Amino acid sequence: MNTNPQIKSESESEPLHIEQNCNSSINTWLSCIYNDYTDSQVWASADPYFLSTSGSEAPCSQPASWATARMNTMVLPEEPAEDEIASVSSSTRTKTASLASRPILSPTPPSLKRTRSASPTRKLMTQLGQARPPVLFYQPGREVSEPQLVGRLRSDFSKGLRKGIIPSGLTDRIRLASPNEWSDLPEDIFGSDDGIPDLDRYWGDVDRIYVEAERCQNRHKDENAWVTVVRAVLDMMEEYSHDKMLEVNSVQTQQIDPSFLPILPNTTTIVKKADIAIGFSPYNAVTGRRIQSYLGLNQESCLSHMSDAYTSTIPLVCGIEVKESGGDYNEAVTQLGIWSAACLEKLKQLHRGSGGATDSLGSGESLLPIVGWTVVGHEWKLHICWKSMDGAVTVLGPISNLKAGTGSYEELFTLLALVRRVRIWLCSEFWKCVESILKI
């Protein structure tokens, strides 16, 4: 029971509320009487007089029994029964008790520890080392044993790469386009104009690539925009070639045949795709004749590791994975490594089908390594991939003296020279390997 006489609980004040409601109903009834008398310009009063509109007093024109009769016709609200009052009081007490027993929660202060989730790409790179077949990622150094052929390939690509790569006839154009860069160019970077019949056209193609790459960087464009720049570089090199043995294909949306993909220890097949693939053209007189002849005799066979209706019918020999500026290099090289591992597995299958017995590299071996690029914004990094006797695939890169890009005219001309050297190797030594496989 409440000990403070000034404070009453809800249950003790309930009858008081009922009484107030009854008084309110009576006041409403009296107000109705007032309105009726107002309409007839008469004020009902308990006195035997009323006030007229002129303000003088006059005896009441209605008998006192009229008010009594009016009261008898009004319907007053019924007083609540005792059991209803008890029910309301009990309900109120129950709610009060439940509120009193409710637990009091205190706010939890924010944690001062910062946790970072593990990189899924780095974890995948580690798991690929235990896959079937293993895919191993190495930079050139003491931890990796390079086959002799790989070492020779690196030397052929890098030797004198930055000498004589800019036609001397473009000196004035570069000075006007980028005077600050021109003043820093080494003298031996300029060379002969031989092999370029139309310097104006050649410069126009180079400058368009440079400007488009510059806009991609400055306007923070996405991966698709950078893929356009990569396609322009590769298409330009093929356009200025004499044999047209290679073609560039976009494989961003194409799936790799799962039978050639590495399998993780938990039997999960990793699905990764590259953006661009270079292959031998079926429209060239030399490569096309050999490809069509092979497919004509082996209608159920495919020449690449792709599932696409077209790219599965041409030998693919170089993959390129592209990321926007600031993109993740580890993710790019992982995608390139998986694509290259599937490509080597398909070449191994074709090699064995043609009667070849060797699967590794070395003197006299017929299964060659493949090359590929990761492109992250302006930066192009060349990688060399090969398959060992035990089936393991090694992805070697980035190779520091083979880095090039599109961030300056010097880098761009270096890139064009490197792409030209890779192209010459693909169309000579690598094609001989593929041609021997297609001879049946």
mmCIF file of C-alpha atoms in Angstrom, residues 66-425:
data_model
loop_
_atom_site.group_PDB
_atom_site.id
_atom_site.type_symbol
_atom_site.label_atom_id
_atom_site.label_comp_id
_atom_site.label_asym_id
_atom_site.label_seq_id
_atom_site.Cartn_x
_atom_site.Cartn_y
_atom_site.Cartn_z
ATOM 1 C CA TRP A 66 -39.963 21.161 -17.323
ATOM 2 C CA ALA A 67 -36.362 20.786 -16.140
ATOM 3 C CA THR A 68 -37.350 17.747 -14.116
ATOM 4 C CA ALA A 69 -39.032 16.157 -17.135
ATOM 5 C CA ARG A 70 -36.010 16.902 -19.275
ATOM 6 C CA MET A 71 -33.764 15.161 -16.750
ATOM 7 C CA ASN A 72 -35.973 12.096 -16.833
ATOM 8 C CA THR A 73 -35.573 11.812 -20.627
ATOM 9 C CA MET A 74 -31.751 11.950 -20.530
ATOM 10 C CA VAL A 75 -29.821 8.690 -20.481
ATOM 11 C CA LEU A 76 -26.997 8.802 -17.984
ATOM 12 C CA PRO A 77 -23.962 6.487 -18.230
ATOM 13 C CA GLU A 78 -24.164 3.464 -16.027
ATOM 14 C CA GLU A 79 -21.791 3.183 -13.137
ATOM 15 C CA PRO A 80 -19.296 0.336 -13.625
ATOM 16 C CA ALA A 81 -19.861 -2.773 -11.648
ATOM 17 C CA GLU A 82 -17.585 -3.654 -8.753
ATOM 18 C CA ASP A 83 -16.146 -6.673 -10.612
ATOM 19 C CA GLU A 84 -15.196 -4.420 -13.577
ATOM 20 C CA ILE A 85 -13.417 -2.013 -11.250
ATOM 21 C CA ALA A 86 -11.593 -4.951 -9.669
ATOM 22 C CA SER A 87 -10.610 -6.271 -13.120
ATOM 23 C CA VAL A 88 -9.153 -2.920 -14.186
ATOM 24 C CA SER A 89 -7.270 -2.604 -10.905
ATOM 25 C CA SER A 90 -5.847 -6.131 -11.247
ATOM 26 C CA SER A 91 -4.758 -5.485 -14.844
ATOM 27 C CA THR A 92 -3.036 -2.278 -13.818
ATOM 28 C CA ARG A 93 -1.219 -3.999 -11.000
ATOM 29 C CA THR A 94 -0.050 -6.780 -13.386
ATOM 30 C CA LYS A 95 1.378 -4.258 -15.866
ATOM 31 C CA THR A 96 3.119 -2.387 -13.063
ATOM 32 C CA ALA A 97 4.653 -5.599 -11.748
ATOM 33 C CA SER A 98 5.840 -6.702 -15.206
ATOM 34 C CA LEU A 99 7.520 -3.349 -15.778
ATOM 35 C CA ALA A 100 9.217 -3.545 -12.407
ATOM 36 C CA SER A 101 10.622 -7.017 -13.161
ATOM 37 C CA ARG A 102 11.910 -6.078 -16.641
ATOM 38 C CA PRO A 103 15.748 -6.390 -16.855
ATOM 39 C CA ILE A 104 17.709 -3.174 -17.140
ATOM 40 C CA LEU A 105 20.058 -3.265 -20.143
ATOM 41 C CA SER A 106 23.231 -1.214 -20.273
ATOM 42 C CA PRO A 107 24.850 -0.188 -23.594
ATOM 43 C CA THR A 108 27.889 -2.162 -24.729
ATOM 44 C CA PRO A 109 30.867 0.098 -25.468
ATOM 45 C CA PRO A 110 32.338 -0.222 -28.990
ATOM 46 C CA SER A 111 35.297 -2.529 -29.355
ATOM 47 C CA LEU A 112 38.658 -0.859 -29.662
ATOM 48 C CA LYS A 113 40.089 -3.792 -31.630
ATOM 49 C CA ARG A 114 40.160 -3.613 -35.418
ATOM 50 C CA THR A 115 39.926 -6.885 -37.278
ATOM 51 C CA ARG A 116 40.655 -7.388 -40.950
ATOM 52 C CA SER A 117 39.341 -10.284 -42.949
ATOM 53 C CA ALA A 118 41.906 -12.511 -44.614
ATOM 54 C CA SER A 119 42.553 -11.840 -48.299
ATOM 55 C CA PRO A 120 40.655 -14.497 -50.301
ATOM 56 C CA THR A 121 43.029 -14.007 -53.264
ATOM 57 C CA ARG A 122 46.190 -14.675 -51.264
ATOM 58 C CA LYS A 123 44.547 -17.690 -49.685
ATOM 59 C CA LEU A 124 43.572 -19.001 -53.111
ATOM 60 C CA MET A 125 47.141 -18.548 -54.377
ATOM 61 C CA THR A 126 48.349 -20.699 -51.470
ATOM 62 C CA GLN A 127 45.685 -23.358 -52.114
ATOM 63 C CA LEU A 128 46.598 -23.513 -55.797
ATOM 64 C CA GLY A 129 50.049 -24.710 -54.758
ATOM 65 C CA GLN A 130 48.329 -27.858 -53.410
ATOM 66 C CA ALA A 131 45.923 -28.299 -56.316
ATOM 67 C CA ARG A 132 45.956 -31.001 -59.003
ATOM 68 C CA PRO A 133 48.001 -29.979 -60.899
ATOM 69 C CA PRO A 134 49.763 -27.474 -58.608
ATOM 70 C CA VAL A 135 49.950 -23.857 -59.799
ATOM 71 C CA LEU A 136 52.945 -22.060 -58.286
ATOM 72 C CA PHE A 137 53.602 -18.315 -58.399
ATOM 73 C CA TYR A 138 57.202 -17.095 -58.258
ATOM 74 C CA GLN A 139 59.123 -13.972 -58.997
ATOM 75 C CA PRO A 140 62.514 -14.538 -60.681
ATOM 76 C CA GLY A 141 65.012 -15.446 -57.974
ATOM 77 C CA ARG A 142 66.711 -18.170 -55.974
ATOM 78 C CA GLU A 143 63.533 -20.053 -55.009
ATOM 79 C CA VAL A 144 62.677 -21.075 -58.547
ATOM 80 C CA SER A 145 64.716 -23.135 -60.958
ATOM 81 C CA GLU A 146 64.152 -21.804 -64.453
ATOM 82 C CA PRO A 147 64.458 -24.213 -67.374
ATOM 83 C CA GLN A 148 67.089 -23.288 -69.896
ATOM 84 C CA LEU A 149 64.522 -22.399 -72.508
ATOM 85 C CA VAL A 150 62.777 -19.946 -70.164
ATOM 86 C CA GLY A 151 66.060 -18.207 -69.384
ATOM 87 C CA ARG A 152 66.817 -17.873 -73.082
ATOM 88 C CA LEU A 153 63.346 -16.521 -73.740
ATOM 89 C CA ARG A 154 63.744 -13.847 -71.064
ATOM 90 C CA SER A 155 67.065 -12.836 -72.561
ATOM 91 C CA ASP A 156 65.679 -12.632 -76.104
ATOM 92 C CA PHE A 157 62.778 -10.450 -75.005
ATOM 93 C CA SER A 158 64.808 -8.029 -72.882
ATOM 94 C CA LYS A 159 68.070 -7.625 -74.787
ATOM 95 C CA GLY A 160 68.336 -4.050 -76.103
ATOM 96 C CA LEU A 161 64.593 -3.591 -75.583
ATOM 97 C CA ARG A 162 64.762 0.190 -75.122
ATOM 98 C CA LYS A 163 67.196 1.022 -77.897
ATOM 99 C CA GLY A 164 66.143 2.315 -81.323
ATOM 100 C CA ILE A 165 62.444 1.743 -80.626
ATOM 101 C CA ILE A 166 61.179 5.211 -81.653
ATOM 102 C CA PRO A 167 61.431 6.063 -85.360
ATOM 103 C CA SER A 168 63.645 9.129 -85.721
ATOM 104 C CA GLY A 169 61.037 10.699 -87.978
ATOM 105 C CA LEU A 170 58.750 11.107 -84.935
ATOM 106 C CA THR A 171 61.185 13.277 -82.965
ATOM 107 C CA ASP A 172 59.419 16.561 -83.668
ATOM 108 C CA ARG A 173 55.994 15.089 -83.003
ATOM 109 C CA ILE A 174 57.015 13.805 -79.580
ATOM 110 C CA ARG A 175 58.657 17.131 -78.730
ATOM 111 C CA LEU A 176 55.412 18.964 -79.529
ATOM 112 C CA ALA A 177 53.168 16.426 -77.797
ATOM 113 C CA SER A 178 55.210 16.119 -74.586
ATOM 114 C CA PRO A 179 58.108 18.603 -74.356
ATOM 115 C CA ASN A 180 58.984 17.706 -70.767
ATOM 116 C CA GLU A 181 59.255 13.995 -71.548
ATOM 117 C CA TRP A 182 61.141 14.626 -74.776
ATOM 118 C CA SER A 183 63.940 16.456 -72.949
ATOM 119 C CA ASP A 184 64.502 13.372 -70.727
ATOM 120 C CA LEU A 185 64.569 10.745 -73.484
ATOM 121 C CA PRO A 186 67.921 8.993 -73.996
ATOM 122 C CA GLU A 187 69.523 9.525 -77.369
ATOM 123 C CA ASP A 188 69.767 5.834 -78.207
ATOM 124 C CA ILE A 189 65.996 5.388 -77.966
ATOM 125 C CA PHE A 190 65.587 6.787 -81.488
ATOM 126 C CA GLY A 191 66.207 4.450 -84.411
ATOM 127 C CA SER A 192 65.488 3.807 -88.056
ATOM 128 C CA ASP A 193 62.208 4.433 -89.826
ATOM 129 C CA ASP A 194 62.548 1.231 -91.829
ATOM 130 C CA GLY A 195 59.487 -0.949 -91.885
ATOM 131 C CA ILE A 196 57.063 1.920 -91.319
ATOM 132 C CA PRO A 197 55.836 3.164 -94.693
ATOM 133 C CA ASP A 198 53.493 5.828 -93.338
ATOM 134 C CA LEU A 199 54.874 7.707 -90.338
ATOM 135 C CA ASP A 200 51.871 10.032 -90.083
ATOM 136 C CA ARG A 201 49.481 7.120 -89.794
ATOM 137 C CA TYR A 202 51.789 5.294 -87.379
ATOM 138 C CA TRP A 203 52.076 8.335 -85.125
ATOM 139 C CA GLY A 204 48.310 8.859 -85.243
ATOM 140 C CA ASP A 205 47.728 5.280 -84.010
ATOM 141 C CA VAL A 206 50.309 5.631 -81.223
ATOM 142 C CA ASP A 207 48.982 8.998 -80.095
ATOM 143 C CA ARG A 208 45.393 7.739 -80.002
ATOM 144 C CA ILE A 209 46.412 4.904 -77.687
ATOM 145 C CA TYR A 210 48.323 7.307 -75.450
ATOM 146 C CA VAL A 211 45.424 9.776 -75.255
ATOM 147 C CA GLU A 212 42.861 7.048 -74.533
ATOM 148 C CA ALA A 213 45.015 5.569 -71.757
ATOM 149 C CA GLU A 214 45.522 9.050 -70.320
ATOM 150 C CA ARG A 215 41.766 9.623 -70.232
ATOM 151 C CA CYS A 216 41.177 6.249 -68.568
ATOM 152 C CA GLN A 217 43.617 7.246 -65.831
ATOM 153 C CA ASN A 218 42.476 10.834 -65.334
ATOM 154 C CA ARG A 219 38.739 10.048 -65.536
ATOM 155 C CA HIS A 220 39.044 6.964 -63.293
ATOM 156 C CA LYS A 221 37.469 4.669 -65.888
ATOM 157 C CA ASP A 222 36.625 1.037 -65.208
ATOM 158 C CA GLU A 223 38.167 -2.215 -66.380
ATOM 159 C CA ASN A 224 36.202 -2.326 -69.628
ATOM 160 C CA ALA A 225 37.684 1.002 -70.697
ATOM 161 C CA TRP A 226 41.204 -0.287 -70.036
ATOM 162 C CA VAL A 227 40.417 -3.446 -72.023
ATOM 163 C CA THR A 228 39.722 -1.162 -74.993
ATOM 164 C CA VAL A 229 43.224 0.320 -74.622
ATOM 165 C CA VAL A 230 44.788 -3.152 -74.486
ATOM 166 C CA ARG A 231 42.888 -4.228 -77.585
ATOM 167 C CA ALA A 232 44.115 -1.122 -79.408
ATOM 168 C CA VAL A 233 47.771 -1.965 -78.622
ATOM 169 C CA LEU A 234 47.438 -5.578 -79.764
ATOM 170 C CA ASP A 235 45.383 -4.759 -82.852
ATOM 171 C CA MET A 236 47.917 -2.114 -83.878
ATOM 172 C CA MET A 237 50.778 -4.607 -83.755
ATOM 173 C CA GLU A 238 48.841 -7.116 -85.805
ATOM 174 C CA GLU A 239 47.807 -4.457 -88.294
ATOM 175 C CA TYR A 240 51.428 -3.481 -88.955
ATOM 176 C CA SER A 241 52.586 -7.100 -89.276
ATOM 177 C CA HIS A 242 53.155 -8.706 -92.652
ATOM 178 C CA ASP A 243 51.842 -12.236 -92.096
ATOM 179 C CA LYS A 244 48.667 -11.662 -90.019
ATOM 180 C CA MET A 245 49.073 -15.066 -88.353
ATOM 181 C CA LEU A 246 47.574 -14.011 -85.004
ATOM 182 C CA GLU A 247 44.215 -12.681 -83.943
ATOM 183 C CA VAL A 248 42.983 -11.056 -80.730
ATOM 184 C CA ASN A 249 39.834 -12.370 -79.048
ATOM 185 C CA SER A 250 37.813 -11.042 -76.139
ATOM 186 C CA VAL A 251 37.130 -13.935 -73.746
ATOM 187 C CA GLN A 252 35.754 -11.988 -70.768
ATOM 188 C CA THR A 253 32.428 -13.804 -70.827
ATOM 189 C CA GLN A 254 33.681 -17.202 -71.997
ATOM 190 C CA GLN A 255 34.092 -20.202 -69.744
ATOM 191 C CA ILE A 256 37.107 -22.495 -69.524
ATOM 192 C CA ASP A 257 36.417 -26.199 -70.075
ATOM 193 C CA PRO A 258 36.303 -27.560 -66.477
ATOM 194 C CA SER A 259 38.263 -30.681 -67.469
ATOM 195 C CA PHE A 260 41.403 -28.555 -67.905
ATOM 196 C CA LEU A 261 41.104 -26.518 -64.695
ATOM 197 C CA PRO A 262 43.168 -27.276 -61.558
ATOM 198 C CA ILE A 263 41.290 -28.960 -58.702
ATOM 199 C CA LEU A 264 41.838 -27.894 -55.103
ATOM 200 C CA PRO A 265 42.426 -30.457 -52.298
ATOM 201 C CA ASN A 266 38.751 -30.198 -51.293
ATOM 202 C CA THR A 267 37.840 -31.246 -54.880
ATOM 203 C CA THR A 268 36.677 -27.729 -55.738
ATOM 204 C CA THR A 269 37.255 -26.613 -59.309
ATOM 205 C CA ILE A 270 38.424 -23.019 -59.554
ATOM 206 C CA VAL A 271 36.609 -20.991 -62.182
ATOM 207 C CA LYS A 272 38.613 -17.968 -63.292
ATOM 208 C CA LYS A 273 38.663 -16.208 -66.636
ATOM 209 C CA ALA A 274 41.029 -13.937 -68.518
ATOM 210 C CA ASP A 275 39.948 -10.881 -70.489
ATOM 211 C CA ILE A 276 41.830 -11.251 -73.775
ATOM 212 C CA ALA A 277 43.379 -14.216 -75.571
ATOM 213 C CA ILE A 278 45.745 -14.259 -78.533
ATOM 214 C CA GLY A 279 45.487 -17.221 -80.864
ATOM 215 C CA PHE A 280 46.461 -18.360 -84.319
ATOM 216 C CA SER A 281 44.089 -17.093 -86.969
ATOM 217 C CA PRO A 282 41.969 -19.539 -88.966
ATOM 218 C CA TYR A 283 41.863 -16.966 -91.791
ATOM 219 C CA ASN A 284 45.595 -16.864 -92.456
ATOM 220 C CA ALA A 285 46.828 -18.902 -95.411
ATOM 221 C CA VAL A 286 49.376 -20.859 -93.368
ATOM 222 C CA THR A 287 47.757 -21.273 -89.975
ATOM 223 C CA GLY A 288 44.208 -21.453 -91.334
ATOM 224 C CA ARG A 289 44.951 -24.340 -93.676
ATOM 225 C CA ARG A 290 46.523 -26.407 -90.911
ATOM 226 C CA ILE A 291 43.701 -25.647 -88.450
ATOM 227 C CA GLN A 292 40.937 -26.478 -90.901
ATOM 228 C CA SER A 293 42.652 -29.686 -91.945
ATOM 229 C CA TYR A 294 42.942 -30.866 -88.357
ATOM 230 C CA LEU A 295 39.325 -30.019 -87.467
ATOM 231 C CA GLY A 296 38.097 -31.700 -90.630
ATOM 232 C CA LEU A 297 39.642 -34.999 -89.567
ATOM 233 C CA ASN A 298 38.833 -34.554 -85.866
ATOM 234 C CA GLN A 299 35.352 -33.089 -85.791
ATOM 235 C CA GLU A 300 34.848 -33.868 -82.109
ATOM 236 C CA SER A 301 38.158 -32.337 -81.080
ATOM 237 C CA CYS A 302 38.914 -28.829 -79.837
ATOM 238 C CA LEU A 303 42.118 -26.855 -80.215
ATOM 239 C CA SER A 304 41.870 -24.742 -77.074
ATOM 240 C CA HIS A 305 40.801 -25.040 -73.459
ATOM 241 C CA MET A 306 37.791 -22.745 -73.922
ATOM 242 C CA SER A 307 34.144 -23.883 -74.069
ATOM 243 C CA ASP A 308 33.096 -21.222 -76.575
ATOM 244 C CA ALA A 309 31.897 -22.358 -79.988
ATOM 245 C CA TYR A 310 34.521 -20.281 -81.802
ATOM 246 C CA THR A 311 37.567 -19.893 -79.547
ATOM 247 C CA SER A 312 37.555 -23.649 -78.859
ATOM 248 C CA THR A 313 38.434 -24.189 -82.530
ATOM 249 C CA ILE A 314 41.641 -22.108 -82.618
ATOM 250 C CA PRO A 315 44.910 -22.632 -80.707
ATOM 251 C CA LEU A 316 45.130 -19.967 -77.994
ATOM 252 C CA VAL A 317 48.679 -19.219 -76.875
ATOM 253 C CA CYS A 318 48.680 -16.030 -74.786
ATOM 254 C CA GLY A 319 46.297 -14.736 -72.119
ATOM 255 C CA ILE A 320 45.940 -11.204 -70.793
ATOM 256 C CA GLU A 321 44.143 -10.202 -67.600
ATOM 257 C CA VAL A 322 43.191 -6.526 -67.232
ATOM 258 C CA LYS A 323 42.351 -4.468 -64.144
ATOM 259 C CA GLU A 324 41.525 -0.786 -63.824
ATOM 260 C CA SER A 325 44.117 1.587 -62.426
ATOM 261 C CA GLY A 326 44.711 0.733 -58.771
ATOM 262 C CA GLY A 327 43.328 -2.777 -59.247
ATOM 263 C CA ASP A 328 44.563 -5.874 -57.432
ATOM 264 C CA TYR A 329 47.673 -7.349 -59.074
ATOM 265 C CA ASN A 330 47.403 -10.574 -57.025
ATOM 266 C CA GLU A 331 43.911 -11.151 -58.346
ATOM 267 C CA ALA A 332 45.074 -10.450 -61.900
ATOM 268 C CA VAL A 333 48.030 -12.850 -61.761
ATOM 269 C CA THR A 334 45.860 -15.532 -60.142
ATOM 270 C CA GLN A 335 43.373 -15.332 -63.003
ATOM 271 C CA LEU A 336 46.204 -15.367 -65.541
ATOM 272 C CA GLY A 337 47.819 -18.354 -63.783
ATOM 273 C CA ILE A 338 44.638 -20.441 -63.814
ATOM 274 C CA TRP A 339 43.960 -19.561 -67.450
ATOM 275 C CA SER A 340 47.553 -20.440 -68.413
ATOM 276 C CA ALA A 341 47.448 -23.721 -66.448
ATOM 277 C CA ALA A 342 44.339 -24.784 -68.377
ATOM 278 C CA CYS A 343 45.983 -23.731 -71.640
ATOM 279 C CA LEU A 344 49.100 -25.800 -70.907
ATOM 280 C CA GLU A 345 46.958 -28.782 -69.934
ATOM 281 C CA LYS A 346 45.190 -28.608 -73.295
ATOM 282 C CA LEU A 347 48.499 -28.288 -75.177
ATOM 283 C CA LYS A 348 49.752 -31.330 -73.255
ATOM 284 C CA GLN A 349 46.677 -33.299 -74.332
ATOM 285 C CA LEU A 350 47.149 -32.289 -77.960
ATOM 286 C CA HIS A 351 50.854 -33.072 -77.776
ATOM 287 C CA ARG A 352 50.225 -36.573 -76.466
ATOM 288 C CA GLY A 353 47.499 -37.131 -79.027
ATOM 289 C CA SER A 354 49.983 -36.348 -81.784
ATOM 290 C CA GLY A 355 52.441 -38.966 -80.487
ATOM 291 C CA GLY A 356 54.599 -36.692 -78.332
ATOM 292 C CA ALA A 357 55.975 -38.333 -75.218
ATOM 293 C CA THR A 358 57.534 -35.443 -73.327
ATOM 294 C CA ASP A 359 55.693 -32.993 -71.100
ATOM 295 C CA SER A 360 58.510 -30.895 -69.667
ATOM 296 C CA LEU A 361 60.979 -28.322 -70.894
ATOM 297 C CA GLY A 362 64.584 -28.824 -71.752
ATOM 298 C CA SER A 363 66.894 -29.397 -74.687
ATOM 299 C CA GLY A 364 64.996 -30.907 -77.553
ATOM 300 C CA GLU A 365 61.587 -30.763 -75.858
ATOM 301 C CA SER A 366 58.673 -29.906 -78.112
ATOM 302 C CA LEU A 367 56.225 -28.542 -75.499
ATOM 303 C CA LEU A 368 57.058 -24.855 -75.104
ATOM 304 C CA PRO A 369 56.153 -22.374 -72.351
ATOM 305 C CA ILE A 370 53.480 -19.775 -72.899
ATOM 306 C CA VAL A 371 53.550 -16.074 -72.106
ATOM 307 C CA GLY A 372 50.897 -13.767 -70.712
ATOM 308 C CA TRP A 373 50.390 -10.278 -69.343
ATOM 309 C CA THR A 374 48.748 -8.728 -66.351
ATOM 310 C CA VAL A 375 47.637 -5.170 -67.112
ATOM 311 C CA VAL A 376 46.738 -2.965 -64.154
ATOM 312 C CA GLY A 377 46.017 0.506 -65.467
ATOM 313 C CA HIS A 378 49.113 1.743 -67.293
ATOM 314 C CA GLU A 379 51.339 -1.122 -66.058
ATOM 315 C CA TRP A 380 51.944 -4.137 -68.318
ATOM 316 C CA LYS A 381 53.824 -7.038 -66.649
ATOM 317 C CA LEU A 382 54.947 -10.013 -68.707
ATOM 318 C CA HIS A 383 54.831 -13.542 -67.205
ATOM 319 C CA ILE A 384 56.196 -16.832 -68.496
ATOM 320 C CA CYS A 385 54.389 -20.072 -67.616
ATOM 321 C CA TRP A 386 55.576 -23.647 -68.084
ATOM 322 C CA LYS A 387 54.651 -27.203 -67.095
ATOM 323 C CA SER A 388 57.170 -29.470 -65.349
ATOM 324 C CA MET A 389 57.583 -33.242 -65.619
ATOM 325 C CA ASP A 390 55.446 -33.747 -62.494
ATOM 326 C CA GLY A 391 52.655 -31.670 -64.029
ATOM 327 C CA ALA A 392 53.131 -28.608 -61.830
ATOM 328 C CA VAL A 393 52.618 -25.246 -63.511
ATOM 329 C CA THR A 394 54.964 -22.373 -62.669
ATOM 330 C CA VAL A 395 53.945 -18.751 -63.250
ATOM 331 C CA LEU A 396 57.098 -16.629 -63.337
ATOM 332 C CA GLY A 397 56.758 -12.880 -62.961
ATOM 333 C CA PRO A 398 56.696 -10.028 -62.931
ATOM 334 C CA ILE A 399 60.003 -9.799 -64.800
ATOM 335 C CA SER A 400 61.428 -6.385 -63.951
ATOM 336 C CA ASN A 401 63.326 -5.710 -67.174
ATOM 337 C CA LEU A 402 60.249 -6.607 -69.229
ATOM 338 C CA LYS A 403 57.899 -4.091 -67.657
ATOM 339 C CA ALA A 404 56.273 -1.606 -70.001
ATOM 340 C CA GLY A 405 53.070 0.408 -70.173
ATOM 341 C CA THR A 406 51.065 3.311 -71.524
ATOM 342 C CA GLY A 407 51.875 6.015 -68.936
ATOM 343 C CA SER A 408 54.293 7.892 -71.197
ATOM 344 C CA TYR A 409 55.426 7.864 -74.814
ATOM 345 C CA GLU A 410 58.669 6.149 -73.813
ATOM 346 C CA GLU A 411 56.769 3.395 -71.983
ATOM 347 C CA LEU A 412 54.330 3.025 -74.871
ATOM 348 C CA PHE A 413 57.043 2.627 -77.520
ATOM 349 C CA THR A 414 58.785 0.136 -75.199
ATOM 350 C CA LEU A 415 55.526 -1.802 -74.934
ATOM 351 C CA LEU A 416 55.060 -1.842 -78.703
ATOM 352 C CA ALA A 417 58.603 -3.139 -79.135
ATOM 353 C CA LEU A 418 58.045 -5.891 -76.539
ATOM 354 C CA VAL A 419 54.719 -6.944 -78.053
ATOM 355 C CA ARG A 420 56.450 -7.100 -81.432
ATOM 356 C CA ARG A 421 59.142 -9.409 -80.046
ATOM 357 C CA VAL A 422 56.608 -11.682 -78.384
ATOM 358 C CA ARG A 423 54.647 -11.796 -81.588
ATOM 359 C CA ILE A 424 57.709 -12.800 -83.624
ATOM 360 C CA TRP A 425 58.443 -15.632 -81.180
#
